mmCIF file of C-alpha atoms and ligand atoms in Angstrom:
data_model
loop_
_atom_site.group_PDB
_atom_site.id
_atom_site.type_symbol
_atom_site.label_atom_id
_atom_site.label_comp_id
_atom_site.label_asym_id
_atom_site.label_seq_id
_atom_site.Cartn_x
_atom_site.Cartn_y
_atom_site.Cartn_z
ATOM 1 C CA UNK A 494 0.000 0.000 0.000
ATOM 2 C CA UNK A 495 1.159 3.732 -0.944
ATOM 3 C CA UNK A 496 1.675 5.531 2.279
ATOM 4 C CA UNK A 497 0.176 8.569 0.725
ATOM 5 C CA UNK A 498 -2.684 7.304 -1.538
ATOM 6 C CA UNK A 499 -4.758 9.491 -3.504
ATOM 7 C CA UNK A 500 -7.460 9.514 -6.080
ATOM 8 C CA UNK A 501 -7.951 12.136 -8.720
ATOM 9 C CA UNK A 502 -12.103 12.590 -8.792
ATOM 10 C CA UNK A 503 -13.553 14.816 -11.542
ATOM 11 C CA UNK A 504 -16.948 16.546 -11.370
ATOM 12 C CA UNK A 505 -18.336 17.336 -15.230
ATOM 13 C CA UNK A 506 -20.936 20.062 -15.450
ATOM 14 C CA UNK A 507 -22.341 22.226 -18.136
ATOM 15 C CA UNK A 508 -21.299 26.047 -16.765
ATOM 16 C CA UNK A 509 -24.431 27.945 -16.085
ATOM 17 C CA UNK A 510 -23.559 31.146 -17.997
ATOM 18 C CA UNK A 511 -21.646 29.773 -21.086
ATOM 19 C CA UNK A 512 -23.409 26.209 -21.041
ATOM 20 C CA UNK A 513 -19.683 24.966 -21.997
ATOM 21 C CA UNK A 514 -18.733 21.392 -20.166
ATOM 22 C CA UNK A 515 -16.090 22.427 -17.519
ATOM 23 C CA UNK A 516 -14.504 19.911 -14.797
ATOM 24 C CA UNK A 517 -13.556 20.520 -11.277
ATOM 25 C CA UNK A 518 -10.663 18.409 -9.724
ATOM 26 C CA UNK A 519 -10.589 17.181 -6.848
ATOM 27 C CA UNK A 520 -7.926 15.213 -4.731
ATOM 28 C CA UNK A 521 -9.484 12.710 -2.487
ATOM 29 C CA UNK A 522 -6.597 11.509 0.062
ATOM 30 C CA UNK A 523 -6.810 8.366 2.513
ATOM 31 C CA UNK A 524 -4.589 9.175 5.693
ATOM 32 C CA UNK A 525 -2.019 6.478 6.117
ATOM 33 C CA UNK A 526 -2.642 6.212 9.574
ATOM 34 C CA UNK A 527 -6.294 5.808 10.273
ATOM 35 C CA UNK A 528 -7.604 5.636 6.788
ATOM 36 C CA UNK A 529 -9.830 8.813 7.200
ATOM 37 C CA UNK A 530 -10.787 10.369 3.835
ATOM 38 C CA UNK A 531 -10.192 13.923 2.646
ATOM 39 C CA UNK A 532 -11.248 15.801 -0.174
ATOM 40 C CA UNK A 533 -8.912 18.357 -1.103
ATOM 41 C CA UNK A 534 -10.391 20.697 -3.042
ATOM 42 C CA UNK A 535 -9.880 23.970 -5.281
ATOM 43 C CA UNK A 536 -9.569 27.446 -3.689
ATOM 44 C CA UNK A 537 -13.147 28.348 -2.810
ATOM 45 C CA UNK A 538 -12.614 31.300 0.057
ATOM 46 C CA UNK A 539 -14.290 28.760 2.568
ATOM 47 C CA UNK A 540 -12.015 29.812 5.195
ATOM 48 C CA UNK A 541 -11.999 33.599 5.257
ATOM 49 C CA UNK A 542 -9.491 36.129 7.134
ATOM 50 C CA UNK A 543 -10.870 37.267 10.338
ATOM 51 C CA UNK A 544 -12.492 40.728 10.637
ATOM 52 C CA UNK A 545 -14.151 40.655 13.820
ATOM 53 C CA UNK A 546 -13.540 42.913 16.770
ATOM 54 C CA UNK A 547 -12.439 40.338 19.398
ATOM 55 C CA UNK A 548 -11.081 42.817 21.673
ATOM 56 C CA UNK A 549 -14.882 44.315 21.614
ATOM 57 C CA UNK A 550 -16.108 40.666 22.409
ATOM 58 C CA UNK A 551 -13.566 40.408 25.144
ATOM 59 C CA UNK A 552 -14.511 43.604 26.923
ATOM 60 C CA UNK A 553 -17.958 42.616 26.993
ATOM 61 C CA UNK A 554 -17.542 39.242 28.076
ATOM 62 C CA UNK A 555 -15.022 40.411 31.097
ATOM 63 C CA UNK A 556 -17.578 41.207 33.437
ATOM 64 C CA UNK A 557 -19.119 38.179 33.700
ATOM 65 C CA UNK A 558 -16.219 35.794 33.595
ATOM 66 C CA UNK A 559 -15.321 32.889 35.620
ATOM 67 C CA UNK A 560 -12.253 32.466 34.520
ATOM 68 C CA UNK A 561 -10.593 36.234 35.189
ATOM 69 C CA UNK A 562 -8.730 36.249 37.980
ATOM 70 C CA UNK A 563 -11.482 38.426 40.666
ATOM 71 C CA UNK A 564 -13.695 35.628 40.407
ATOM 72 C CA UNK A 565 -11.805 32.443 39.026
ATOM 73 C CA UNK A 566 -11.149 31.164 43.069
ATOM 74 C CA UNK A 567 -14.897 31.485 43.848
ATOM 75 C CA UNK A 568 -16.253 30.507 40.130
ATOM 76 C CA UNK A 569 -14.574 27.303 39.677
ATOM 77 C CA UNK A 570 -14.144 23.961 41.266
ATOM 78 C CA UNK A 571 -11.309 22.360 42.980
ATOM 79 C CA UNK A 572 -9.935 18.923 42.567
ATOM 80 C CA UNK A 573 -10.293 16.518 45.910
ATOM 81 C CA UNK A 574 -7.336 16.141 48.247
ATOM 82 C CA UNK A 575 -6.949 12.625 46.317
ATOM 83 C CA UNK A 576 -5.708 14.228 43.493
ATOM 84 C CA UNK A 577 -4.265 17.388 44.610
ATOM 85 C CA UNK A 578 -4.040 18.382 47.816
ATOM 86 C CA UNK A 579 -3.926 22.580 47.663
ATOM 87 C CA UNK A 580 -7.165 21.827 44.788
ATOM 88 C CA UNK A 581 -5.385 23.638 41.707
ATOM 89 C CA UNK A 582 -2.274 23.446 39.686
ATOM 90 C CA UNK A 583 -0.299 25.688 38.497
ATOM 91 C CA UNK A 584 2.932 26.744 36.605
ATOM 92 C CA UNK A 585 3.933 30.388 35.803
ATOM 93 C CA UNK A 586 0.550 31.954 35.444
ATOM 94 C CA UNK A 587 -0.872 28.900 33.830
ATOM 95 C CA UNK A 588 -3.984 27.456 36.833
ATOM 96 C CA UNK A 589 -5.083 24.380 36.157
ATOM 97 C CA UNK A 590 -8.764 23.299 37.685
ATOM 98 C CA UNK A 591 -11.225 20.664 37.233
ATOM 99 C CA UNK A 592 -14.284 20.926 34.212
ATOM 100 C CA UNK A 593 -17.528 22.144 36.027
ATOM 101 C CA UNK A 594 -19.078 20.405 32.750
ATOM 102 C CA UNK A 595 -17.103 17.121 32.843
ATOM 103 C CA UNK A 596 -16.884 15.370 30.122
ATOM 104 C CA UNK A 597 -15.073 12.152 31.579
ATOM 105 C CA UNK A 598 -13.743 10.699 34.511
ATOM 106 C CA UNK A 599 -10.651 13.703 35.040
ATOM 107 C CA UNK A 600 -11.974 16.544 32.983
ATOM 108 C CA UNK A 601 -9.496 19.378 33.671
ATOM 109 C CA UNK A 602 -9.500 22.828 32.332
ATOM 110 C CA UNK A 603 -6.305 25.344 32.731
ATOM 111 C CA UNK A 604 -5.988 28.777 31.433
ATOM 112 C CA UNK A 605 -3.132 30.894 30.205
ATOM 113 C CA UNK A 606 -3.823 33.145 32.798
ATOM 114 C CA UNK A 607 -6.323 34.460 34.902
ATOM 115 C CA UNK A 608 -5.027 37.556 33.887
ATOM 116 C CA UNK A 609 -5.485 36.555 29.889
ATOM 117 C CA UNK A 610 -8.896 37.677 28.869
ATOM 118 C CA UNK A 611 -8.282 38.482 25.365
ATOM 119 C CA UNK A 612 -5.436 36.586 24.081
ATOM 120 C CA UNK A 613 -5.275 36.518 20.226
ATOM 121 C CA UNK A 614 -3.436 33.501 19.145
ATOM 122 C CA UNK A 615 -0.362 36.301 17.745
ATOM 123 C CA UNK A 616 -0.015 36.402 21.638
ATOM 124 C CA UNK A 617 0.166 33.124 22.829
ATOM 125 C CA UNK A 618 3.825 32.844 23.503
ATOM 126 C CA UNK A 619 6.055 29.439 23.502
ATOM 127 C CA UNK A 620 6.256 30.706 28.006
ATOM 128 C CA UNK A 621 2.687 30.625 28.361
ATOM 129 C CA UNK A 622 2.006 27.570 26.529
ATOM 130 C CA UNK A 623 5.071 26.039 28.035
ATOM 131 C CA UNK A 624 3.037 26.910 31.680
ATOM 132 C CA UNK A 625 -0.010 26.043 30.536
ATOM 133 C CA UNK A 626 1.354 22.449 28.815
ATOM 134 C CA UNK A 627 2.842 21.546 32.072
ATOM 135 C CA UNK A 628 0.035 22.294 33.902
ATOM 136 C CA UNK A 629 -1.449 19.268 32.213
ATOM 137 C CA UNK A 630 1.407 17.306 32.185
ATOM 138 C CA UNK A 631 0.980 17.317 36.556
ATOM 139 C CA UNK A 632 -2.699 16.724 36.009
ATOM 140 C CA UNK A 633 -1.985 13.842 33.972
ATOM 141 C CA UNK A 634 0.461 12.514 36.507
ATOM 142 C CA UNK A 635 -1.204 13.185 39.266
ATOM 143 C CA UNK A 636 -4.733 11.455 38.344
ATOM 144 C CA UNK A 637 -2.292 8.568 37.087
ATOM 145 C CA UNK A 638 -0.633 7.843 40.830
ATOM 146 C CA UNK A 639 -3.966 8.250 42.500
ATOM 147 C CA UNK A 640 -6.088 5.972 39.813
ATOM 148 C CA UNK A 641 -3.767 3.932 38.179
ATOM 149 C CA UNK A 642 -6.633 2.382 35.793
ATOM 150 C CA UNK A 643 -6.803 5.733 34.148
ATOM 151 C CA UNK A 644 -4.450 5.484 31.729
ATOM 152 C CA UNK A 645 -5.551 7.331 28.364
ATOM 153 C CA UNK A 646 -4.538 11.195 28.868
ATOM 154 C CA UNK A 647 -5.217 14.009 26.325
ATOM 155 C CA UNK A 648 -4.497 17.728 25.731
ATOM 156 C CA UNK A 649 -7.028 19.408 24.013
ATOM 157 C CA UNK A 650 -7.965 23.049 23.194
ATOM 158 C CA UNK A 651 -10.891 24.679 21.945
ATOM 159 C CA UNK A 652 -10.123 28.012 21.345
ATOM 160 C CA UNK A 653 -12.942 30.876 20.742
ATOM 161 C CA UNK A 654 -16.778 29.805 20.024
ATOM 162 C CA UNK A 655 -16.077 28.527 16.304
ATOM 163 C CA UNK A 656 -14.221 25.417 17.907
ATOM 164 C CA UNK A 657 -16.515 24.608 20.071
ATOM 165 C CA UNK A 658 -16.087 26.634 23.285
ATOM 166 C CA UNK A 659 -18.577 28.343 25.518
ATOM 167 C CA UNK A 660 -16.082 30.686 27.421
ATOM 168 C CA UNK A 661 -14.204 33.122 25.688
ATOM 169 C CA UNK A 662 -11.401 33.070 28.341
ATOM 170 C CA UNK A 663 -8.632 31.103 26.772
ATOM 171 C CA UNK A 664 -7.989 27.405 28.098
ATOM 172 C CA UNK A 665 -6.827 24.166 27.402
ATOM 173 C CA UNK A 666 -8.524 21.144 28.211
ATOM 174 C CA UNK A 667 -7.128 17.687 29.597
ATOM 175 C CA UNK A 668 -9.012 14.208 29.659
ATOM 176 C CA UNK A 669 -7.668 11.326 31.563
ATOM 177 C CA UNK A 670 -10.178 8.590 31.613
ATOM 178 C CA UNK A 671 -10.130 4.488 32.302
ATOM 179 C CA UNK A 672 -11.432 4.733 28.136
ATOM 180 C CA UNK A 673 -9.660 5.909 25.441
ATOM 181 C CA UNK A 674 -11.499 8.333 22.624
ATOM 182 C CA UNK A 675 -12.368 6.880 18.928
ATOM 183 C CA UNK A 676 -9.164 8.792 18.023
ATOM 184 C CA UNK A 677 -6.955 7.630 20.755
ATOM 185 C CA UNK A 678 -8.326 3.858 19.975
ATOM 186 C CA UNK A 679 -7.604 3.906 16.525
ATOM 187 C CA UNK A 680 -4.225 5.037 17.075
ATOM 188 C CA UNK A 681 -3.128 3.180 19.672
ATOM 189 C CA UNK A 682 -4.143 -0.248 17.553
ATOM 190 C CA UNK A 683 -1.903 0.648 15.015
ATOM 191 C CA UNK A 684 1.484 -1.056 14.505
ATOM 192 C CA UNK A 685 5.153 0.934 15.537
ATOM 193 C CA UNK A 686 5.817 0.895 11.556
ATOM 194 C CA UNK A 687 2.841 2.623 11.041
ATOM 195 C CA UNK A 688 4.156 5.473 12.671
ATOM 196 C CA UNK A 689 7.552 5.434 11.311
ATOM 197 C CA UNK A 690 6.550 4.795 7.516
ATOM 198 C CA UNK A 691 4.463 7.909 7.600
ATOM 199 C CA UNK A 692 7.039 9.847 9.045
ATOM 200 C CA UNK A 693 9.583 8.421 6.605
ATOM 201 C CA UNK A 694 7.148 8.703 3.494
ATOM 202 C CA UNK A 695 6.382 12.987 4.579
ATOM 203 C CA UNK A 696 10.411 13.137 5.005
ATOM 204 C CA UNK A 697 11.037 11.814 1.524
ATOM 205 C CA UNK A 698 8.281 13.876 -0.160
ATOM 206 C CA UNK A 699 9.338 16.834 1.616
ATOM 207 C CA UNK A 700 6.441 19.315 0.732
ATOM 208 C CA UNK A 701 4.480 19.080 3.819
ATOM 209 C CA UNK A 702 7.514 18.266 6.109
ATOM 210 C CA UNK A 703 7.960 21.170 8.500
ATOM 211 C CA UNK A 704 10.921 20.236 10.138
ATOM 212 C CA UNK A 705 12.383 18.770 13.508
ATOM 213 C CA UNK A 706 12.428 21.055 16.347
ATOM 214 C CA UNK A 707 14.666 18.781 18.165
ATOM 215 C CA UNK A 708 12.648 15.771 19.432
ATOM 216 C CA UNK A 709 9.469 16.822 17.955
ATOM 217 C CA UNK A 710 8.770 16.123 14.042
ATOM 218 C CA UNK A 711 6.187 18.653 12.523
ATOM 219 C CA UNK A 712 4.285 18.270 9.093
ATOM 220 C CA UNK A 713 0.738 19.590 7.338
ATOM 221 C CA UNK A 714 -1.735 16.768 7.368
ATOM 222 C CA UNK A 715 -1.802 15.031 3.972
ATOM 223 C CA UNK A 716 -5.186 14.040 4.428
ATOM 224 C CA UNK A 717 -6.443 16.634 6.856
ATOM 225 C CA UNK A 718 -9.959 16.327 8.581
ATOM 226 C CA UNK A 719 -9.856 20.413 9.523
ATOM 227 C CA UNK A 720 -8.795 23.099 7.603
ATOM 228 C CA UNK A 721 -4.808 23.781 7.678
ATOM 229 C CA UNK A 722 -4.208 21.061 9.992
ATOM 230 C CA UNK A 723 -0.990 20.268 11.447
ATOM 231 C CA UNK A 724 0.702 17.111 13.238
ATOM 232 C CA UNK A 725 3.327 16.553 15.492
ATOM 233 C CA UNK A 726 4.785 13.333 16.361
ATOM 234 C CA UNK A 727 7.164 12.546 19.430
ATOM 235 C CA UNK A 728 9.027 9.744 18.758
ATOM 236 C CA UNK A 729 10.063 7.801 22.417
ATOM 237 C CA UNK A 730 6.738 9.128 24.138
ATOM 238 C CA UNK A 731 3.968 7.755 24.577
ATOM 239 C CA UNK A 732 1.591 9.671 26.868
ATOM 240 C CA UNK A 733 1.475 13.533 28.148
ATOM 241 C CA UNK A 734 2.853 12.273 31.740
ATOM 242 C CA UNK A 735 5.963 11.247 30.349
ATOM 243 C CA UNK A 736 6.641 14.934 28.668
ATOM 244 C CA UNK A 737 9.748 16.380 30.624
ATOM 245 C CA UNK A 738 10.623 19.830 31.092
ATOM 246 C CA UNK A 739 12.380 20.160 28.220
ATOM 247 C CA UNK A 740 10.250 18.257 25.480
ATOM 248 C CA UNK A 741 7.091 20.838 27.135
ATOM 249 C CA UNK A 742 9.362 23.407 26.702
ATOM 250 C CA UNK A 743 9.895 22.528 22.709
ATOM 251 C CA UNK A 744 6.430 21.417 22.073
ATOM 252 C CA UNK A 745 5.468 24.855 23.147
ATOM 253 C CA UNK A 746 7.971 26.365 20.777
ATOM 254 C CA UNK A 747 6.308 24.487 18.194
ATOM 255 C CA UNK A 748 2.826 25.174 19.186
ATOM 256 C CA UNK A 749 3.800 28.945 19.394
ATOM 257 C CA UNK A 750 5.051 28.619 15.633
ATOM 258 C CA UNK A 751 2.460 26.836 14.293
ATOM 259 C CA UNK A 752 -0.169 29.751 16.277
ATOM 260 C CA UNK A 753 2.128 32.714 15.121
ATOM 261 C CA UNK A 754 1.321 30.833 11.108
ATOM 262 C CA UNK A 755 -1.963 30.925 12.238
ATOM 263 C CA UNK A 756 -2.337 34.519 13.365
ATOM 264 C CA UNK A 757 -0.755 35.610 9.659
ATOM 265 C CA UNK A 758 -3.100 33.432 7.804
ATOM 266 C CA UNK A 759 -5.874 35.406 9.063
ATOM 267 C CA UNK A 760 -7.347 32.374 11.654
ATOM 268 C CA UNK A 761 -8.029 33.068 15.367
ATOM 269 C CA UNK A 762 -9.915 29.785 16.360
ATOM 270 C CA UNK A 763 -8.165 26.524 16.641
ATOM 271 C CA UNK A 764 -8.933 22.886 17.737
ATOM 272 C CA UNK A 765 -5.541 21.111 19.399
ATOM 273 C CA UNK A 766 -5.666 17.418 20.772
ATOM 274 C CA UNK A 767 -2.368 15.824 21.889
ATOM 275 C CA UNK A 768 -3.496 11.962 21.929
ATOM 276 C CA UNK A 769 -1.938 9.696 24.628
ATOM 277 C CA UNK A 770 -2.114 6.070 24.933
ATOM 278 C CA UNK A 771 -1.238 4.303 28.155
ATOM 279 C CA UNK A 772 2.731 4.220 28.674
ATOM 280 C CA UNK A 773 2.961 0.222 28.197
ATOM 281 C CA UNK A 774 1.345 0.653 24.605
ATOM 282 C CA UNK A 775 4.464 -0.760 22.482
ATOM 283 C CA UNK A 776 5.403 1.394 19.309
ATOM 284 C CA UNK A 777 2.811 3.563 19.819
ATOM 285 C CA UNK A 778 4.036 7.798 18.942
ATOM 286 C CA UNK A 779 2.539 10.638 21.175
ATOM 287 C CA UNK A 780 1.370 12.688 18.639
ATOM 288 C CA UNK A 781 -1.154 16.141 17.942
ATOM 289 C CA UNK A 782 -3.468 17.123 15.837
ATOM 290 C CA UNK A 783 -3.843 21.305 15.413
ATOM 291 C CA UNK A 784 -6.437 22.573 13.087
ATOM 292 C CA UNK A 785 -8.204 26.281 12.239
ATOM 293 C CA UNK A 786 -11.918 26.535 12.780
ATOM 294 C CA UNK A 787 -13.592 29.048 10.762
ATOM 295 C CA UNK A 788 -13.289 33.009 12.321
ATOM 296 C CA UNK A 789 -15.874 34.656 14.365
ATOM 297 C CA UNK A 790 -18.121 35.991 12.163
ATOM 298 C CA UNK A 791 -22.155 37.161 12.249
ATOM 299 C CA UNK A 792 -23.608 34.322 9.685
ATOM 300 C CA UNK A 793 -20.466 32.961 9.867
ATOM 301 C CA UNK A 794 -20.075 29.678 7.861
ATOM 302 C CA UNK A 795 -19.237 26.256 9.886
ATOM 303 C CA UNK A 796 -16.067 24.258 8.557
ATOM 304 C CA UNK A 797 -17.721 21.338 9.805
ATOM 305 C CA UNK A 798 -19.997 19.592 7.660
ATOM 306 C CA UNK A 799 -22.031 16.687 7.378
ATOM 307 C CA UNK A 800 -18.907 14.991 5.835
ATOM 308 C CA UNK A 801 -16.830 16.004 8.889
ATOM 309 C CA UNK A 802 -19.523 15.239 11.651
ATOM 310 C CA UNK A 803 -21.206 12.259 9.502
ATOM 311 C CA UNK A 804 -19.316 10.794 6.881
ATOM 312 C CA UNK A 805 -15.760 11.226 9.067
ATOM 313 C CA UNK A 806 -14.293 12.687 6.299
ATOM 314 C CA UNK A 807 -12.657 16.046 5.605
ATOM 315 C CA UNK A 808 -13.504 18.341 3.120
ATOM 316 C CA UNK A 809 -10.536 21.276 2.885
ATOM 317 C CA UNK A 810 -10.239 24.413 0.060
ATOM 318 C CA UNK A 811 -6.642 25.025 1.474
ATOM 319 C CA UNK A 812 -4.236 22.349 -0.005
ATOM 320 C CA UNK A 813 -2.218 21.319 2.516
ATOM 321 C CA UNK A 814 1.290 22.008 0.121
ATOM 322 C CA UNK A 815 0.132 25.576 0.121
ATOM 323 C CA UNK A 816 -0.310 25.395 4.080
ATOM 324 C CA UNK A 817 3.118 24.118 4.253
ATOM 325 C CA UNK A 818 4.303 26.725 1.859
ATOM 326 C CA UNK A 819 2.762 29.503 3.860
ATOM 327 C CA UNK A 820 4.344 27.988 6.972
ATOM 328 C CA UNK A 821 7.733 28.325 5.303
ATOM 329 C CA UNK A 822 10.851 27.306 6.932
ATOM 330 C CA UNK A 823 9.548 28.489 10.279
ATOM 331 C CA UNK A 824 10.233 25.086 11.973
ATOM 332 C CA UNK A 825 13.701 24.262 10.519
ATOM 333 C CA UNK A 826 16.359 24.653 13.250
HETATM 334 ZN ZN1 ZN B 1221 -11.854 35.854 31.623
#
């Protein structure tokens, strides 16, 4: 099997002004390691620059915010002396606090700051996501000595209302759980060569390979399910609780790249999941996905889609060659 199959699909139609036959291309990709589908498809504008007033949006959702730093020791929960004795964690100005909405077993949420209301993702620097990331990274290990059963740990973001949050405040989000998620199931069944023949197959191609930032190999998504999505893979890791100083501190740097490519392609939402196994899974990689969501926007269009939520399978008008491209040589020590 090619590691990076693909499938030239053409659509005939008679154009509605000229009544001439005309054909659209389109690329449909199979990721080599799940086997998702994505249709790559011709520069439509589905993914426009963002032109809202966020700062406006942040002043007016201040006020009311549990996550600012007047109210977030009143507003939000604290973890039982099981977990963590003092109830929060925290690195830098990163805090660290459990999900009043759970949505598993150890639902954790951590902010930048309290003092980070409006943080637009130009801002987020490698130091606070280098706080933030390690924030998790004690969660993680800390759930793990206390409930050794819960062995699949994530870190996730959803960042501004397009990517599915409900508080503007910016956060990550950690899930340690006794189950793993579709994603982290899928993964974790596939074989160690799996891993490395992907890797191997984006070096050799070399027009989505981002570069090594040391321990951590970044690349665009050949078959991406979101729009300019990104991976990471850290070979020798396995879950977020083994992360050391140092390998937070350069996944951070990369994160902070990849944000600051972002910021200049006009996006200020973004989904991020770092997908752990549990630490005796043999061969597997600790790896990311980070993807844009579509901007803020009053009748703003969803890139999510009933292939995306349905059919599993992405749908993208940004090729990811020209996402690499735009990323330039950013990530190349
Ligand atoms: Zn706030």
């Amino acid at each position: 099997m090619s590691e990076l199959e693909r499938h030239l699909l053409n659509a005939r139609m008679l154009d509605p002004a000229s009544g001439e036959e005309t054909t659209t291309r389109i690329e449909l990709r199979i990721d080599p390691l799940t086997g998702h589908g994505s249709r790559v498809l011709p520069d439509r504008g589905l993914m426009p620059r963002s032109d809202f007033d966020l700062a406006a949006l942040a002043r007016e959702t201040a006020p009311t915010c549990p996550f600012c730093a007047e109210r977030i020791e009143h507003l939000t929960p604290l973890w039982p002396a099981s977990i963590e004795a003092i109830g929060r964690f925290s690195h830098g100005e990163a805090v660290l606090f459990p999900n009043l909405h759970a949505y598993a077993t150890y639902s954790a949420v951590s902010v930048y700051s309290p003092d980070l209301h409006y943080l637009p993702l130009a801002a987020i620097s490698e130091r606070l996501l280098a706080d933030n990331l390690a924030t998790q990274v004690s969660f993680a290990r800390a759930v793990l000595a206390a409930d050794a059963a819960a062995r699949w740990a994530s870190i996730n973001a959803n960042h501004m209302l397009p990517s599915g949050s409900s508080l503007f405040h910016p956060h990550l989000q950690g899930i340690v759980d006794h189950h793993p998620t579709t994603m982290q199931r899928l993964l974790a069944g596939l074989a160690a060569e799996r891993f490395t023949a992907y890797l191997d197959a984006e070096r050799r191609a070399g027009e989505r390979y981002l570069g090594n930032t040391g321990a951590v190999e970044w690349l665009v998504s050949f078959a991406p399910i979101a729009p300019a999505e990104l991976r990471a893979f850290i070979p020798g890791r396995v879950s977020p609780s083994q992360l050391d100083t140092a390998l937070t501190t350069e996944l951070a740097h990369g994160l902070a790249l990849a944000l600051g490519a972002y910021s200049e392609m006009g996006f200020e939402s973004f989904n991020l999941a770092l997908y752990g196994a549990p630490a005796d899974t043999t061969g597997y990689m600790l790896n990311l996905r980070l993807a844009a969501r579509s901007n803020l926007k009053n009748l703003y269009r969803s890139d999510s889609t009933f292939l995306e939520r349905l059919h599993w399978e992405g749908a993208v008008d940004i090729a990811p060659e020209h996402v690499a491209e735009l990323i330039g040589d950013r990530f190349k020590l």
